Amino acid sequence: MTPPPARRRRTVASGGTPAHSLPRRGTVRRAQAITTYGVGSLIAVDQESFIVSGLDEADRSWNADESPRISERRLARLLGVDHFRLPPASGDTSKDGLRVRRFPVTHSCPECTELRRHRDFNPPAGRSVCGTCEVELVPSRFVVACEAGHLGEFPYRQWVHRSPDRGSTTIGKCGGTLRLRSSGRTSSLRSILVSCTCGQAPEVSMEGSFRRSALWDLGLKCQGDRPWLGTSAPPQECGLRLRTLQRGSSSVWQPVLKSALSIPPWSNRREDPLDGHWEKLRKYDDRAKVEIYLDAVFDDEWPVSLDEVMTLLAAEREEDPDGEAAPTFDHRYRALREKEYERLRSGNDESEHSHDEQFVCETPLGDQSVLDPLGVTGPMLVKKLREVRALKAFTRLIDAESTTDSKEMPLSERPLRWLPAMEVRGEGVFLRLDDDRLDAWEKAPTVAARVERMRTAHQRMLEQRADDPTQAAPSPATPRMVLLHTLAHVLINEWSLDAGYPAASLRERLYAADDMAGVLVYTATSDSAGSLGGLVAQGEPDLLDRTVRSAVHRAEWCSSDPLCVESEASGTGGTNLAACHACVMLPETSCEHNNILLDRALLVGTPEDPHLGFFANIVSG
């Protein structure tokens, strides 16, 4: 049940004014509306729990017409939208913030121990207290979800009346009241006891409710509930296996985020006035037809010259994946990354462009030959960059980084022409590994065997999380990818000591494929403080040489050694080898792959095989 409008709370982004003159409660930062408290996620406000509403017209999370509009054509084309919108924040015309609904609806009273729907307690208007005991109600700790992204209330009544010799027709018709209490003997699920006053079933604990097949064995299947959409969207047909989750578990909601750097010719924002017209413009191959279309659309002077439009159309067609009649999303996303890699290699000199240019990438002035012994080449100073991070969808129970489209839950019932996004700016350092040396290293049998262990463990984890193991996404683990990933982590740790930025404010962007071997380490914030110059200065060859050497030597030892370096498996599902929080793991805001597929032995080797590491010559020296 959705609380009536007068009772519905609002969470406020970045200190905006709440509706109905409520006190400032549930304040979240603008970026959190994309990464932490996006559509379909649960948010705790004081002692209450809510779910962020969807983006449908009937009751969208925020008023789109009042939200600032941002553009990034490359990413918009990838995600099939026209533009993006920022979440509401202080200073915007929007005053409601993010709209939410009460969820879970099931609450319990600590005083009378009754367990029932929130409205059945008859709470006073605007408060969440038991109408009889006047004690704060406690939202249910448990919810249920399926891998398709649906979310529902935990079936307490079926759990209590789960005797195998009792037919399901009696459940729910017993007339009793559910009660929830804690025995206080332990902090485990065994101490959480549920009973019914009907007397037809004994008091039972919550122990066993988290088993994978616990609810399936009771004949309970997913009913396709989508409480974040309210009454605007009926339940979907589902029937998948339900899993019990803690309300605050990270498995309840994981964002599917996609990002892109603004690169020429799109980085000067000249194309913004043509948002919404590109799909039609792409149909025309010659200048005459494009000119006719622009004349029909713009009565007065064109906002963009014909030459610029033709240049942008040509650049867009260059990102079409080769040899793909109907390219998949992964192929198109890879093409987007490949174009960024090419631009980072070629650079974009600031002196050749106007002040409005949002991508400035220059070759350092120092002698790059000092990096040759390291196997590092092509450093570039990214003095200005702009990144747009968009919330494409979300998942439940499964890893958002390796999910497929069929497991992603969209943000609305009906297709939208926009998505929530953040626009961030910053600076960075880009570097590549020498192709010849890298090719020889990754073909070594010991390297391939070590990475194969990680890839097998990761693939097993993906198949276990997938409802159909045959449809699980392939693991991206390759020697090249794991090496670049681990190198990025040790560089971020090193630069956090030298560049003036904490590790949590630095991010990695990996370019690992058969024809790519690069790392971009950058800082990006939603204001101008993202470009202070401290990180770019570290990209000069002499400084970079010292940084890489220092980072590699620091990776030789971990305070958890010898356990860390000799580990046969570590991390989630055994997807790491020599990697832990004492050596190479980073804050979650910095890592593209959730701190998995890491192994510092690929950098420095192992005591038994010191030549395993790519930088073994530095270690031995």
Coordinates of C-alpha atoms in Angstrom, one line a residue:
M1 CA 0.0 0.0 0.0
T2 CA 1.2 3.5 -0.8
P3 CA 0.9 6.1 1.9
P4 CA -1.5 8.9 1.0
P5 CA 0.1 12.1 -0.4
A6 CA -0.2 14.0 2.8
R7 CA 1.7 11.3 4.6
R8 CA 4.4 10.6 2.0
R9 CA 7.8 11.7 3.0
R10 CA 10.4 13.4 0.8
T11 CA 14.1 12.9 1.0
V12 CA 15.9 16.1 0.2
A13 CA 19.0 16.3 -2.0
S14 CA 21.8 18.6 -0.9
G15 CA 19.8 20.5 1.7
G16 CA 16.7 21.4 -0.4
T17 CA 13.5 22.4 1.4
P18 CA 11.3 19.5 2.3
A19 CA 7.6 19.4 1.4
H20 CA 5.0 20.4 4.0
S21 CA 7.6 22.4 6.1
L22 CA 9.0 19.2 7.6
P23 CA 12.3 19.4 9.4
R24 CA 15.4 18.8 7.3
R25 CA 15.5 15.0 7.4
G26 CA 17.0 12.4 5.0
T27 CA 19.4 14.8 3.4
V28 CA 21.4 13.2 0.7
R29 CA 24.0 14.5 -1.7
R30 CA 23.2 15.0 -5.4
A31 CA 25.6 12.3 -6.4
Q32 CA 24.0 9.8 -4.0
A33 CA 20.8 10.0 -6.1
I34 CA 22.7 8.2 -8.8
T35 CA 25.0 5.9 -6.9
T36 CA 23.4 5.1 -3.5
Y37 CA 19.8 6.3 -3.3
G38 CA 18.7 5.9 -6.9
V39 CA 15.3 4.8 -8.2
G40 CA 14.2 1.6 -6.5
S41 CA 16.6 1.8 -3.6
L42 CA 15.8 1.8 0.1
I43 CA 16.7 4.7 2.2
A44 CA 16.5 5.0 6.0
V45 CA 15.2 8.3 7.5
D46 CA 15.4 8.3 11.2
Q47 CA 13.6 5.2 12.4
E48 CA 11.6 4.9 9.1
S49 CA 12.3 3.2 5.8
F50 CA 11.3 4.3 2.3
I51 CA 11.9 3.4 -1.3
V52 CA 12.8 6.0 -3.9
S53 CA 10.0 6.4 -6.5
G54 CA 10.3 5.6 -10.2
L55 CA 10.5 8.1 -13.1
D56 CA 7.1 7.5 -14.5
E57 CA 4.8 10.5 -15.2
A58 CA 2.3 9.5 -12.5
D59 CA 4.8 9.8 -9.6
R60 CA 8.3 10.3 -10.7
S61 CA 11.2 10.7 -8.3
W62 CA 11.5 14.3 -9.2
N63 CA 10.0 16.9 -11.5
A64 CA 12.0 16.4 -14.7
D65 CA 11.0 19.8 -16.1
E66 CA 12.6 21.5 -13.1
S67 CA 15.8 19.4 -13.2
P68 CA 18.9 20.8 -15.0
R69 CA 19.5 19.2 -18.3
I70 CA 23.0 18.0 -19.4
S71 CA 24.2 16.5 -22.7
E72 CA 26.7 13.9 -23.7
R73 CA 25.9 12.7 -27.2
R74 CA 28.2 9.6 -27.2
L75 CA 26.7 8.3 -24.0
A76 CA 23.1 9.3 -24.9
R77 CA 23.4 7.4 -28.1
L78 CA 24.7 4.3 -26.3
L79 CA 21.8 4.3 -23.8
G80 CA 19.1 5.2 -26.3
V81 CA 18.1 8.6 -24.9
D82 CA 18.2 12.2 -26.0
H83 CA 19.8 13.8 -23.0
F84 CA 20.3 13.5 -19.2
R85 CA 19.0 15.3 -16.2
L86 CA 20.7 16.1 -12.9
P87 CA 18.9 15.1 -9.6
P88 CA 17.5 18.0 -7.7
A89 CA 19.8 19.9 -5.3
S90 CA 19.9 23.1 -3.2
G91 CA 19.5 26.1 -5.4
D92 CA 17.4 24.4 -8.1
T93 CA 13.8 25.4 -8.7
S94 CA 12.6 22.0 -7.5
K95 CA 11.5 22.1 -3.9
D96 CA 10.3 18.6 -3.3
G97 CA 13.6 16.8 -3.5
L98 CA 13.3 13.0 -4.2
R99 CA 9.9 11.5 -3.8
V100 CA 9.7 8.3 -1.8
R101 CA 7.2 5.7 -0.7
R102 CA 7.0 3.8 2.6
F103 CA 8.6 0.4 2.2
P104 CA 8.5 -2.1 3.7
V105 CA 4.9 -1.6 4.8
T106 CA 5.1 -4.3 7.4
H107 CA 6.1 -2.9 10.8
S108 CA 6.3 -4.1 14.4
C109 CA 5.7 -2.5 17.7
P110 CA 8.4 -3.1 20.3
E111 CA 5.9 -2.6 23.1
C112 CA 2.9 -4.8 22.1
T113 CA 5.1 -6.9 19.7
E114 CA 2.3 -6.9 17.1
L115 CA 3.5 -7.3 13.5
R116 CA 1.2 -5.8 10.9
R117 CA 0.9 -3.2 8.1
H118 CA 1.8 0.3 9.0
R119 CA -1.7 1.7 8.6
D120 CA -3.2 -1.0 10.7
F121 CA -1.5 0.5 13.8
N122 CA -3.6 3.7 13.3
P123 CA -0.6 6.1 13.7
P124 CA -1.3 9.8 14.1
A125 CA -0.9 11.9 10.9
G126 CA 2.7 12.5 10.0
R127 CA 4.1 10.1 12.7
S128 CA 5.2 6.5 12.7
V129 CA 4.1 5.3 16.1
C130 CA 1.8 2.6 17.4
G131 CA -1.7 4.2 17.9
T132 CA -2.1 2.2 21.2
C133 CA 1.3 2.1 22.7
E134 CA 2.6 5.4 21.3
V135 CA 6.0 3.8 20.7
E136 CA 8.0 4.2 17.5
L137 CA 7.3 1.5 15.0
V138 CA 10.1 -0.6 13.6
P139 CA 10.1 -1.4 9.8
S140 CA 10.6 -5.0 8.9
R141 CA 14.2 -6.0 8.9
F142 CA 13.6 -8.5 6.1
V143 CA 12.4 -8.1 2.5
V144 CA 12.4 -10.5 -0.4
A145 CA 13.7 -10.1 -3.9
C146 CA 14.3 -12.0 -7.1
E147 CA 17.1 -11.8 -9.8
A148 CA 14.7 -10.0 -12.2
G149 CA 14.8 -6.9 -9.8
H150 CA 11.4 -7.3 -8.1
L151 CA 11.0 -6.5 -4.4
G152 CA 8.4 -7.5 -1.9
E153 CA 7.4 -7.9 1.7
F154 CA 8.7 -10.9 3.6
P155 CA 5.8 -13.4 3.9
Y156 CA 5.7 -13.7 7.7
R157 CA 2.3 -15.3 7.8
Q158 CA 3.3 -18.1 5.4
W159 CA 6.6 -18.5 7.3
V160 CA 4.7 -19.1 10.6
H161 CA 2.1 -21.4 9.1
R162 CA 4.5 -23.5 7.1
S163 CA 3.6 -26.9 8.6
P164 CA 3.7 -29.4 5.7
D165 CA 0.4 -31.1 6.7
R166 CA -1.6 -27.8 6.5
G167 CA -3.1 -26.7 3.2
S168 CA -2.2 -23.3 1.9
T169 CA -5.9 -22.3 1.9
T170 CA -5.9 -21.9 5.6
I171 CA -3.0 -19.5 5.6
G172 CA -4.2 -15.9 5.9
K173 CA -7.7 -17.0 6.9
C174 CA -6.8 -18.0 10.5
G175 CA -7.9 -14.6 11.8
G176 CA -4.9 -14.3 14.1
T177 CA -2.5 -11.4 14.6
L178 CA 1.2 -11.9 14.0
R179 CA 3.7 -11.0 16.7
L180 CA 7.4 -10.5 16.5
R181 CA 9.8 -10.6 19.5
S182 CA 13.4 -11.2 20.3
S183 CA 14.4 -13.7 22.9
G184 CA 17.6 -11.8 23.5
R185 CA 19.7 -14.9 24.0
T186 CA 21.8 -14.4 20.9
S187 CA 22.2 -11.9 18.1
S188 CA 21.4 -14.5 15.5
L189 CA 18.3 -15.2 13.5
R190 CA 17.4 -17.9 16.0
S191 CA 16.5 -15.2 18.6
I192 CA 14.0 -13.5 16.3
L193 CA 10.7 -15.2 17.0
V194 CA 7.4 -14.9 15.0
S195 CA 4.1 -16.2 16.2
C196 CA 0.4 -16.0 15.4
T197 CA -2.4 -15.6 18.0
C198 CA -4.6 -18.1 16.1
G199 CA -2.8 -20.9 18.0
Q200 CA -2.8 -23.2 14.9
A201 CA 1.0 -22.9 14.5
P202 CA 3.9 -22.9 17.0
E203 CA 6.2 -19.9 17.5
V204 CA 9.1 -20.1 15.0
S205 CA 12.4 -18.3 14.6
M206 CA 13.7 -16.7 11.5
E207 CA 16.6 -19.2 11.3
G208 CA 16.8 -20.8 7.9
S209 CA 14.9 -18.0 6.1
F210 CA 18.0 -17.0 4.2
R211 CA 18.5 -20.3 2.6
R212 CA 18.5 -20.1 -1.2
S213 CA 15.5 -22.4 -1.4
A214 CA 13.7 -21.5 1.9
L215 CA 10.8 -19.7 0.3
W216 CA 10.8 -21.9 -2.8
D217 CA 10.2 -25.0 -0.7
L218 CA 7.1 -23.3 0.7
G219 CA 5.7 -22.9 -2.8
L220 CA 6.3 -19.2 -2.8
K221 CA 7.4 -17.6 -6.0
C222 CA 8.0 -14.0 -7.0
Q223 CA 4.8 -12.1 -7.8
G224 CA 6.5 -9.3 -9.7
D225 CA 6.0 -6.6 -7.2
R226 CA 7.5 -3.2 -8.0
P227 CA 6.7 -0.9 -5.0
W228 CA 8.8 2.0 -6.2
L229 CA 6.3 2.5 -9.1
G230 CA 3.3 2.5 -6.8
T231 CA -0.1 1.9 -8.3
S232 CA 1.0 3.2 -11.7
A233 CA 2.4 -0.2 -12.7
P234 CA 0.7 -3.5 -11.9
P235 CA 2.8 -6.5 -10.8
Q236 CA 4.7 -8.3 -13.6
E237 CA 4.5 -12.0 -14.3
C238 CA 7.6 -13.5 -12.8
G239 CA 7.7 -16.8 -10.9
L240 CA 11.4 -16.7 -10.2
R241 CA 12.9 -17.9 -6.9
L242 CA 12.6 -15.5 -4.0
R243 CA 15.5 -14.7 -1.7
T244 CA 15.3 -13.3 1.8
L245 CA 17.5 -10.2 2.3
Q246 CA 18.3 -7.8 5.1
R247 CA 16.7 -4.5 4.4
G248 CA 20.1 -2.7 4.5
S249 CA 21.9 -5.3 2.4
S250 CA 23.9 -4.1 -0.6
S251 CA 22.3 -6.9 -2.6
V252 CA 18.9 -5.2 -2.3
W253 CA 20.0 -2.5 -4.8
Q254 CA 23.0 -2.1 -7.1
P255 CA 23.2 0.7 -9.7
V256 CA 24.0 0.0 -13.3
L257 CA 26.2 3.0 -14.1
K258 CA 27.6 3.8 -17.5
S259 CA 30.0 6.7 -18.1
A260 CA 31.8 8.4 -21.0
L261 CA 34.4 11.1 -21.3
S262 CA 33.7 14.2 -23.4
I263 CA 36.2 14.0 -26.2
P264 CA 36.5 16.0 -29.5
P265 CA 34.6 16.9 -31.5
W266 CA 31.9 16.6 -28.8
S267 CA 33.8 18.3 -26.0
N268 CA 33.2 21.9 -26.8
R269 CA 29.4 21.7 -26.2
R270 CA 28.6 23.2 -29.6
E271 CA 26.2 20.3 -30.3
D272 CA 23.9 20.8 -27.3
P273 CA 21.3 22.8 -29.3
L274 CA 20.8 19.8 -31.6
D275 CA 19.8 17.4 -28.8
G276 CA 16.8 15.4 -29.9
H277 CA 17.7 15.8 -33.6
W278 CA 20.6 13.5 -34.0
E279 CA 18.6 10.3 -34.8
K280 CA 17.0 12.1 -37.7
L281 CA 20.2 13.7 -38.9
R282 CA 21.9 10.4 -39.0
K283 CA 19.6 9.3 -41.8
Y284 CA 21.1 11.8 -44.2
D285 CA 24.4 11.1 -45.9
D286 CA 24.9 14.3 -47.9
R287 CA 25.2 17.9 -47.0
A288 CA 22.2 19.0 -49.0
K289 CA 19.7 16.9 -47.1
V290 CA 21.2 18.0 -43.8
E291 CA 20.9 21.6 -44.8
I292 CA 17.2 21.2 -45.8
Y293 CA 16.5 19.6 -42.4
L294 CA 18.2 22.4 -40.4
D295 CA 16.3 25.0 -42.4
A296 CA 13.1 23.3 -41.5
V297 CA 13.9 23.0 -37.8
F298 CA 15.5 26.4 -37.2
D299 CA 13.6 29.4 -38.5
D300 CA 16.4 31.9 -37.7
E301 CA 20.1 31.5 -37.6
W302 CA 21.4 27.9 -37.1
P303 CA 23.0 27.3 -33.7
V304 CA 25.7 25.1 -35.3
S305 CA 27.3 25.5 -38.7
L306 CA 26.8 23.0 -41.5
D307 CA 30.5 22.0 -41.4
E308 CA 30.3 21.3 -37.7
V309 CA 27.2 19.2 -38.1
M310 CA 28.8 17.1 -40.8
T311 CA 32.0 16.7 -38.7
L312 CA 29.9 15.5 -35.7
L313 CA 27.9 13.0 -37.8
A314 CA 31.2 11.6 -39.3
A315 CA 32.6 11.2 -35.7
E316 CA 29.5 9.5 -34.6
R317 CA 29.6 6.9 -37.4
E318 CA 33.2 6.2 -36.6
E319 CA 32.1 4.7 -33.3
D320 CA 29.9 2.2 -34.9
P321 CA 31.3 -1.3 -34.1
D322 CA 33.0 -2.9 -37.2
G323 CA 31.4 -6.0 -38.6
E324 CA 28.3 -5.9 -36.5
A325 CA 25.0 -5.8 -38.3
A326 CA 23.1 -5.6 -35.0
P327 CA 25.8 -4.7 -32.4
T328 CA 25.1 -5.6 -28.8
F329 CA 25.3 -3.1 -26.0
D330 CA 28.7 -4.5 -25.0
H331 CA 30.0 -4.1 -28.5
R332 CA 28.9 -0.5 -28.6
Y333 CA 30.2 0.3 -25.1
R334 CA 33.6 -1.2 -26.2
A335 CA 33.6 1.0 -29.3
L336 CA 33.0 4.0 -27.0
R337 CA 36.0 3.1 -24.9
E338 CA 38.2 2.5 -28.0
K339 CA 37.5 6.0 -29.3
E340 CA 38.4 7.4 -25.9
Y341 CA 41.7 5.4 -25.9
E342 CA 42.6 6.8 -29.4
R343 CA 41.9 10.3 -28.3
L344 CA 43.9 9.9 -25.0
R345 CA 46.8 8.6 -27.1
S346 CA 46.7 11.4 -29.7
G347 CA 46.0 14.3 -27.2
N348 CA 44.2 17.6 -27.6
D349 CA 46.4 20.7 -27.1
E350 CA 44.8 23.5 -25.1
S351 CA 46.5 26.2 -27.3
E352 CA 44.6 25.1 -30.3
H353 CA 41.1 25.4 -28.8
S354 CA 38.8 27.9 -27.1
H355 CA 38.3 28.3 -23.4
D356 CA 35.1 26.2 -23.7
E357 CA 37.0 23.1 -24.6
Q358 CA 36.3 20.4 -22.0
F359 CA 39.1 17.9 -22.9
V360 CA 42.7 19.0 -22.8
C361 CA 45.3 16.3 -23.1
E362 CA 48.9 17.2 -23.8
T363 CA 52.2 15.4 -24.1
P364 CA 54.6 16.0 -21.1
L365 CA 57.7 18.2 -21.8
G366 CA 60.2 15.8 -20.2
D367 CA 62.3 13.1 -21.7
Q368 CA 60.0 10.0 -21.9
S369 CA 62.9 7.6 -22.5
V370 CA 63.5 7.4 -18.7
L371 CA 60.3 5.2 -18.6
D372 CA 61.6 2.7 -21.1
P373 CA 63.2 0.3 -18.5
L374 CA 59.8 0.2 -16.7
G375 CA 57.8 -0.9 -19.8
V376 CA 55.7 2.2 -19.5
T377 CA 55.1 4.4 -22.5
G378 CA 53.0 7.3 -23.9
P379 CA 52.2 9.3 -20.7
M380 CA 49.7 12.1 -21.3
L381 CA 48.7 15.0 -19.1
V382 CA 44.9 15.3 -19.0
K383 CA 44.6 18.8 -17.8
K384 CA 40.9 19.0 -18.3
L385 CA 38.3 16.3 -18.6
R386 CA 34.5 16.0 -18.3
E387 CA 32.8 12.8 -17.4
V388 CA 29.1 12.0 -17.5
R389 CA 27.9 9.1 -15.3
A390 CA 24.4 7.9 -16.0
L391 CA 22.1 5.6 -14.0
K392 CA 21.0 3.2 -16.7
A393 CA 19.1 0.7 -14.5
F394 CA 19.6 -1.3 -11.3
T395 CA 19.8 -4.9 -10.2
R396 CA 19.0 -7.0 -7.2
L397 CA 20.9 -10.1 -5.9
I398 CA 23.4 -10.1 -8.8
D399 CA 26.5 -8.1 -9.6
A400 CA 25.7 -5.0 -11.6
E401 CA 29.1 -5.0 -13.2
S402 CA 28.6 -8.3 -14.9
T403 CA 24.8 -8.4 -15.5
T404 CA 22.9 -8.8 -18.7
D405 CA 20.1 -6.6 -20.0
S406 CA 17.5 -9.2 -19.1
K407 CA 18.5 -8.9 -15.4
E408 CA 18.4 -5.1 -15.3
M409 CA 15.3 -3.4 -13.9
P410 CA 14.5 -0.1 -15.8
L411 CA 13.8 3.0 -13.9
S412 CA 10.3 3.5 -15.2
E413 CA 7.4 1.5 -16.6
R414 CA 7.4 3.3 -19.9
P415 CA 10.5 4.1 -22.0
L416 CA 11.9 7.6 -21.3
R417 CA 14.0 9.9 -23.5
W418 CA 16.2 10.9 -20.6
L419 CA 18.1 9.3 -17.7
P420 CA 19.4 10.6 -14.3
A421 CA 23.1 11.5 -14.6
M422 CA 26.0 13.4 -12.9
E423 CA 28.3 15.7 -14.7
V424 CA 31.8 15.8 -13.2
R425 CA 35.0 17.6 -14.1
G426 CA 38.6 16.9 -13.2
E427 CA 42.2 16.1 -14.3
G428 CA 44.2 13.0 -14.7
V429 CA 47.3 11.1 -16.0
F430 CA 47.1 8.6 -18.8
L431 CA 49.8 6.0 -19.4
R432 CA 50.3 2.8 -21.5
L433 CA 52.3 -0.3 -21.3
D434 CA 54.8 -1.2 -24.0
D435 CA 53.0 -3.5 -26.4
D436 CA 56.0 -5.8 -27.3
R437 CA 57.0 -6.3 -23.6
L438 CA 53.4 -6.8 -22.6
D439 CA 52.7 -9.4 -25.3
A440 CA 55.8 -11.4 -24.3
W441 CA 54.9 -11.3 -20.6
E442 CA 51.2 -12.3 -20.9
K443 CA 52.1 -15.4 -23.0
A444 CA 54.2 -16.8 -20.2
P445 CA 52.7 -20.1 -19.0
T446 CA 53.0 -19.2 -15.3
V447 CA 51.2 -15.9 -15.9
A448 CA 48.4 -17.5 -17.9
A449 CA 47.9 -20.2 -15.3
R450 CA 47.7 -17.7 -12.4
V451 CA 45.1 -15.5 -14.1
E452 CA 43.2 -18.6 -15.2
R453 CA 42.6 -19.5 -11.6
M454 CA 41.1 -16.0 -11.0
R455 CA 39.0 -16.2 -14.2
T456 CA 37.6 -19.6 -13.3
A457 CA 36.7 -18.4 -9.8
H458 CA 35.0 -15.3 -11.2
Q459 CA 33.1 -17.2 -13.8
R460 CA 31.9 -19.7 -11.2
M461 CA 30.6 -16.8 -9.1
L462 CA 28.8 -15.3 -12.1
E463 CA 27.2 -18.6 -12.9
Q464 CA 26.1 -19.2 -9.3
R465 CA 24.5 -15.8 -9.1
A466 CA 22.7 -16.3 -12.5
D467 CA 19.3 -17.9 -12.6
D468 CA 20.4 -19.7 -15.8
P469 CA 24.2 -20.4 -15.6
T470 CA 24.4 -20.8 -19.3
Q471 CA 23.4 -17.2 -19.8
A472 CA 26.0 -15.8 -17.3
A473 CA 28.2 -13.0 -18.6
P474 CA 31.8 -14.0 -19.4
S475 CA 34.5 -13.0 -17.0
P476 CA 36.7 -10.1 -18.2
A477 CA 39.8 -11.5 -16.5
T478 CA 42.8 -11.7 -18.7
P479 CA 46.5 -11.2 -17.8
R480 CA 46.4 -7.8 -19.4
M481 CA 43.3 -6.7 -17.6
V482 CA 44.4 -7.9 -14.1
L483 CA 47.9 -6.3 -14.6
L484 CA 46.5 -2.9 -15.6
H485 CA 43.9 -3.1 -12.8
T486 CA 46.4 -3.8 -10.1
L487 CA 48.8 -1.2 -11.5
A488 CA 46.1 1.4 -11.3
H489 CA 45.4 0.6 -7.7
V490 CA 49.0 0.9 -6.6
L491 CA 49.4 4.2 -8.5
I492 CA 46.3 5.6 -6.8
N493 CA 47.7 4.6 -3.4
E494 CA 51.0 6.2 -4.3
W495 CA 49.5 9.4 -5.7
S496 CA 47.3 9.8 -2.7
L497 CA 50.5 10.3 -0.7
D498 CA 52.1 12.8 -3.2
A499 CA 49.4 14.6 -5.2
G500 CA 47.3 16.0 -2.4
Y501 CA 44.2 14.0 -3.1
P502 CA 42.8 11.2 -0.8
A503 CA 42.6 7.8 -2.5
A504 CA 38.8 8.0 -2.3
S505 CA 38.7 11.0 -4.6
L506 CA 40.9 9.3 -7.3
R507 CA 39.3 7.0 -9.9
E508 CA 40.6 4.5 -12.4
R509 CA 39.5 4.0 -16.0
L510 CA 40.9 0.9 -17.6
Y511 CA 41.5 0.3 -21.3
A512 CA 42.3 -3.4 -21.5
A513 CA 41.7 -5.3 -24.8
D514 CA 43.6 -7.0 -27.5
D515 CA 44.5 -3.6 -29.0
M516 CA 44.4 -1.5 -25.8
A517 CA 46.7 -1.4 -22.8
G518 CA 46.2 1.8 -21.0
V519 CA 45.2 3.3 -17.6
L520 CA 43.7 6.7 -16.8
V521 CA 43.9 7.7 -13.2
Y522 CA 41.9 10.9 -12.6
T523 CA 40.0 12.9 -10.1
A524 CA 36.5 14.1 -10.9
T525 CA 34.1 16.2 -8.8
S526 CA 30.9 18.0 -9.5
D527 CA 32.5 21.4 -9.1
S528 CA 35.7 23.2 -10.2
A529 CA 37.7 21.8 -7.4
G530 CA 38.4 18.7 -9.5
S531 CA 41.2 20.5 -11.4
L532 CA 43.8 21.7 -9.0
G533 CA 46.8 20.5 -10.9
G534 CA 48.3 18.3 -8.3
L535 CA 47.6 15.1 -10.1
V536 CA 48.6 16.3 -13.6
A537 CA 52.0 17.3 -12.3
Q538 CA 52.7 13.7 -11.4
G539 CA 52.6 12.7 -15.1
E540 CA 55.9 14.3 -16.0
P541 CA 58.3 11.5 -17.0
D542 CA 60.8 12.1 -14.1
L543 CA 58.1 12.2 -11.5
L544 CA 56.2 9.3 -13.1
D545 CA 59.4 7.2 -13.1
R546 CA 59.9 7.7 -9.4
T547 CA 56.2 7.1 -8.7
V548 CA 56.1 3.8 -10.6
R549 CA 59.3 2.5 -8.9
S550 CA 58.0 3.6 -5.5
A551 CA 54.6 2.0 -6.0
V552 CA 56.1 -1.3 -7.2
H553 CA 58.6 -1.5 -4.3
R554 CA 55.7 -0.7 -1.9
A555 CA 53.7 -3.6 -3.5
E556 CA 56.6 -6.0 -2.7
W557 CA 55.5 -6.3 0.9
C558 CA 52.2 -6.3 2.6
S559 CA 51.6 -6.2 6.4
S560 CA 49.6 -9.4 5.9
D561 CA 52.5 -11.3 4.3
P562 CA 53.3 -14.1 3.9
L563 CA 49.6 -15.0 4.1
C564 CA 48.6 -12.4 1.5
V565 CA 51.2 -13.2 -1.2
E566 CA 50.9 -17.0 -0.7
S567 CA 47.1 -16.9 -0.7
E568 CA 45.5 -19.4 -3.1
A569 CA 42.3 -17.3 -3.2
S570 CA 41.0 -14.2 -1.6
G571 CA 38.3 -11.6 -2.0
T572 CA 34.7 -12.2 -2.9
G573 CA 34.3 -15.7 -4.3
G574 CA 38.1 -16.2 -4.5
T575 CA 38.4 -13.7 -7.4
N576 CA 41.6 -12.1 -6.0
L577 CA 45.0 -13.7 -5.3
A578 CA 47.7 -11.6 -3.6
A579 CA 45.5 -8.6 -2.8
C580 CA 44.0 -7.4 0.5
H581 CA 42.9 -4.1 2.2
A582 CA 46.4 -3.8 3.6
C583 CA 48.1 -3.5 0.1
V584 CA 46.2 -2.9 -3.1
M585 CA 42.4 -2.7 -2.4
L586 CA 40.8 0.8 -2.7
P587 CA 37.7 2.6 -1.6
E588 CA 34.7 1.5 -3.6
T589 CA 34.4 4.9 -5.2
S590 CA 37.8 4.5 -6.9
C591 CA 37.5 1.0 -8.4
E592 CA 35.7 0.1 -11.6
H593 CA 35.4 -3.6 -10.7
N594 CA 34.4 -3.6 -7.0
N595 CA 37.9 -4.6 -5.8
I596 CA 38.0 -8.0 -7.6
L597 CA 40.4 -9.4 -10.1
L598 CA 43.5 -8.0 -8.4
D599 CA 46.9 -9.7 -7.9
R600 CA 50.1 -7.8 -7.0
A601 CA 52.1 -10.9 -7.8
L602 CA 51.6 -10.0 -11.4
L603 CA 53.5 -6.7 -10.7
V604 CA 56.3 -8.0 -8.5
G605 CA 56.3 -11.8 -8.7
T606 CA 56.2 -14.3 -5.8
P607 CA 59.0 -15.5 -3.5
E608 CA 58.9 -18.8 -5.4
D609 CA 58.8 -17.2 -8.9
P610 CA 60.1 -13.6 -8.8
H611 CA 60.1 -13.4 -12.6
L612 CA 56.3 -13.7 -12.7
G613 CA 55.9 -10.0 -12.3
F614 CA 55.8 -7.5 -15.2
F615 CA 58.1 -5.2 -13.2
A616 CA 60.4 -8.0 -12.0
N617 CA 63.4 -6.1 -13.4
I618 CA 62.7 -3.2 -11.0
V619 CA 62.3 -5.5 -8.0
S620 CA 65.4 -7.4 -8.8
G621 CA 67.3 -4.2 -9.3

